[in-house]
């Protein structure tokens, strides 16, 4: 008990990070893919990129040819993605949290090959990969 009292900040950090990890599994997030794996899937398997960030985030820069449906609208707009059910779908957001939720939504809607871009747009940009502001 003395350890917990003396290291309260570290204990809280461990509990919070563990909770976030558990929540990503509970929400049913897709398999995480790295930026490198995602680019290979886009180039070799014609994967669809779905960006679930808000419109202002999307407008600031997104992956070329990505589809945009904000996370809050995804349930209502699933029919727009039906034609891509047989293709891999890579879902991205700013960091990977919202996209994990979106992956769960897509899986429940019958999409089988759903992947979460690990690290989101932050990882994409950090890898020096191009972004566009064109729709």
C-alpha positions as a Python dict, from the first residue, in 0.01 Angstrom:
ca = {
    (1, 'X'): (0, 0, 0),
    (2, 'X'): (292, 234, 66),
    (3, 'X'): (408, 179, -291),
    (4, 'X'): (72, 294, -430),
    (5, 'X'): (68, 604, -213),
    (6, 'X'): (424, 697, -304),
    (7, 'X'): (373, 633, -674),
    (8, 'X'): (13, 744, -718),
    (9, 'X'): (74, 923, -1049),
    (10, 'X'): (237, 613, -1202),
    (11, 'X'): (-39, 386, -1076),
    (12, 'X'): (-307, 615, -1222),
    (13, 'X'): (-120, 631, -1555),
    (14, 'X'): (-97, 251, -1566),
    (15, 'X'): (-468, 208, -1488),
    (16, 'X'): (-573, 465, -1750),
    (17, 'X'): (-353, 319, -2024),
    (18, 'X'): (-470, -33, -1942),
    (19, 'X'): (-831, 80, -1953),
    (20, 'X'): (-780, 238, -2294),
    (21, 'X'): (-629, -86, -2424),
    (22, 'X'): (-920, -291, -2292),
    (23, 'X'): (-1172, -46, -2441),
    (24, 'X'): (-1018, -80, -2788),
    (25, 'X'): (-1081, -456, -2769),
    (26, 'X'): (-1433, -412, -2630),
    (27, 'X'): (-1526, -167, -2906),
    (28, 'X'): (-1424, -426, -3160),
    (29, 'X'): (-1163, -220, -3335),
    (30, 'X'): (-1007, -361, -3647),
    (31, 'X'): (-663, -511, -3668),
    (32, 'X'): (-403, -239, -3641),
    (33, 'X'): (-184, -183, -3945),
    (34, 'X'): (128, 28, -3967),
    (35, 'X'): (169, 306, -4220),
    (36, 'X'): (394, 76, -4424),
    (37, 'X'): (139, -207, -4421),
    (38, 'X'): (-136, 39, -4514),
    (39, 'X'): (54, 174, -4816),
    (40, 'X'): (120, -182, -4935),
    (41, 'X'): (-250, -266, -4901),
    (42, 'X'): (-349, 50, -5089),
    (43, 'X'): (-104, -20, -5371),
    (44, 'X'): (-134, -399, -5397),
    (45, 'X'): (-489, -477, -5285),
    (46, 'X'): (-674, -160, -5384),
    (47, 'X'): (-765, -98, -5021),
    (48, 'X'): (-1015, 176, -4947),
    (49, 'X'): (-912, 442, -4696),
    (50, 'X'): (-1194, 575, -4479),
    (51, 'X'): (-1118, 892, -4282),
    (52, 'X'): (-1356, 937, -3989),
    (53, 'X'): (-1225, 1271, -3860),
    (54, 'X'): (-1438, 1583, -3845),
    (55, 'X'): (-1472, 1798, -4159),
    (56, 'X'): (-1229, 2068, -4043),
    (57, 'X'): (-963, 1803, -3972),
    (58, 'X'): (-1024, 1642, -4312),
    (59, 'X'): (-999, 1979, -4488),
    (60, 'X'): (-660, 2048, -4329),
    (61, 'X'): (-515, 1741, -4505),
    (62, 'X'): (-598, 1378, -4572),
    (63, 'X'): (-470, 1072, -4756),
    (64, 'X'): (-523, 1100, -5131),
    (65, 'X'): (-834, 920, -5259),
    (66, 'X'): (-963, 860, -4905),
    (67, 'X'): (-1336, 860, -4843),
    (68, 'X'): (-1459, 1095, -4570),
    (69, 'X'): (-1741, 1011, -4331),
    (70, 'X'): (-1718, 1169, -3986),
    (71, 'X'): (-1751, 914, -3706),
    (72, 'X'): (-2081, 1064, -3592),
    (73, 'X'): (-2237, 1007, -3937),
    (74, 'X'): (-2097, 661, -4006),
    (75, 'X'): (-2400, 463, -3893),
    (76, 'X'): (-2633, 666, -4117),
    (77, 'X'): (-2400, 655, -4419),
    (78, 'X'): (-2292, 289, -4423),
    (79, 'X'): (-2479, 234, -4750),
    (80, 'X'): (-2220, 454, -4924),
    (81, 'X'): (-1955, 194, -4839),
    (82, 'X'): (-2150, -121, -4933),
    (83, 'X'): (-1976, -147, -5271),
    (84, 'X'): (-1641, -181, -5090),
    (85, 'X'): (-1737, -477, -4868),
    (86, 'X'): (-1511, -718, -5057),
    (87, 'X'): (-1208, -489, -5043),
    (88, 'X'): (-984, -415, -4747),
    (89, 'X'): (-1092, -99, -4564),
    (90, 'X'): (-831, 101, -4375),
    (91, 'X'): (-990, 338, -4126),
    (92, 'X'): (-803, 642, -4000),
    (93, 'X'): (-853, 936, -3768),
    (94, 'X'): (-608, 1168, -3595),
    (95, 'X'): (-453, 912, -3360),
    (96, 'X'): (-636, 579, -3394),
    (97, 'X'): (-903, 606, -3123),
    (98, 'X'): (-1207, 714, -3327),
    (99, 'X'): (-1105, 482, -3608),
    (100, 'X'): (-1109, 188, -3366),
    (101, 'X'): (-1474, 263, -3290),
    (102, 'X'): (-1547, 297, -3663),
    (103, 'X'): (-1383, -41, -3729),
    (104, 'X'): (-1623, -201, -3483),
    (105, 'X'): (-1919, -38, -3659),
    (106, 'X'): (-1799, -165, -3997),
    (107, 'X'): (-1743, -518, -3866),
    (108, 'X'): (-2094, -529, -3720),
    (109, 'X'): (-2223, -416, -4062),
    (110, 'X'): (-2059, -717, -4229),
    (111, 'X'): (-1728, -577, -4347),
    (112, 'X'): (-1473, -853, -4297),
    (113, 'X'): (-1141, -694, -4392),
    (114, 'X'): (-1130, -387, -4168),
    (115, 'X'): (-803, -237, -4048),
    (116, 'X'): (-722, 48, -3811),
    (117, 'X'): (-434, 275, -3918),
    (118, 'X'): (-209, 260, -3612),
    (119, 'X'): (-122, 611, -3500),
    (120, 'X'): (-369, 765, -3745),
    (121, 'X'): (-287, 1069, -3953),
    (122, 'X'): (-18, 1162, -3703),
    (123, 'X'): (175, 848, -3796),
    (124, 'X'): (105, 899, -4167),
    (125, 'X'): (239, 1254, -4163),
    (126, 'X'): (522, 1156, -3929),
    (127, 'X'): (637, 902, -4186),
    (128, 'X'): (664, 1181, -4440),
    (129, 'X'): (385, 1044, -4658),
    (130, 'X'): (186, 1289, -4869),
    (131, 'X'): (-145, 1443, -4773),
    (132, 'X'): (-379, 1644, -4990),
    (133, 'X'): (-643, 1908, -4933),
    (134, 'X'): (-827, 1826, -5257),
    (135, 'X'): (-1162, 1651, -5226),
}
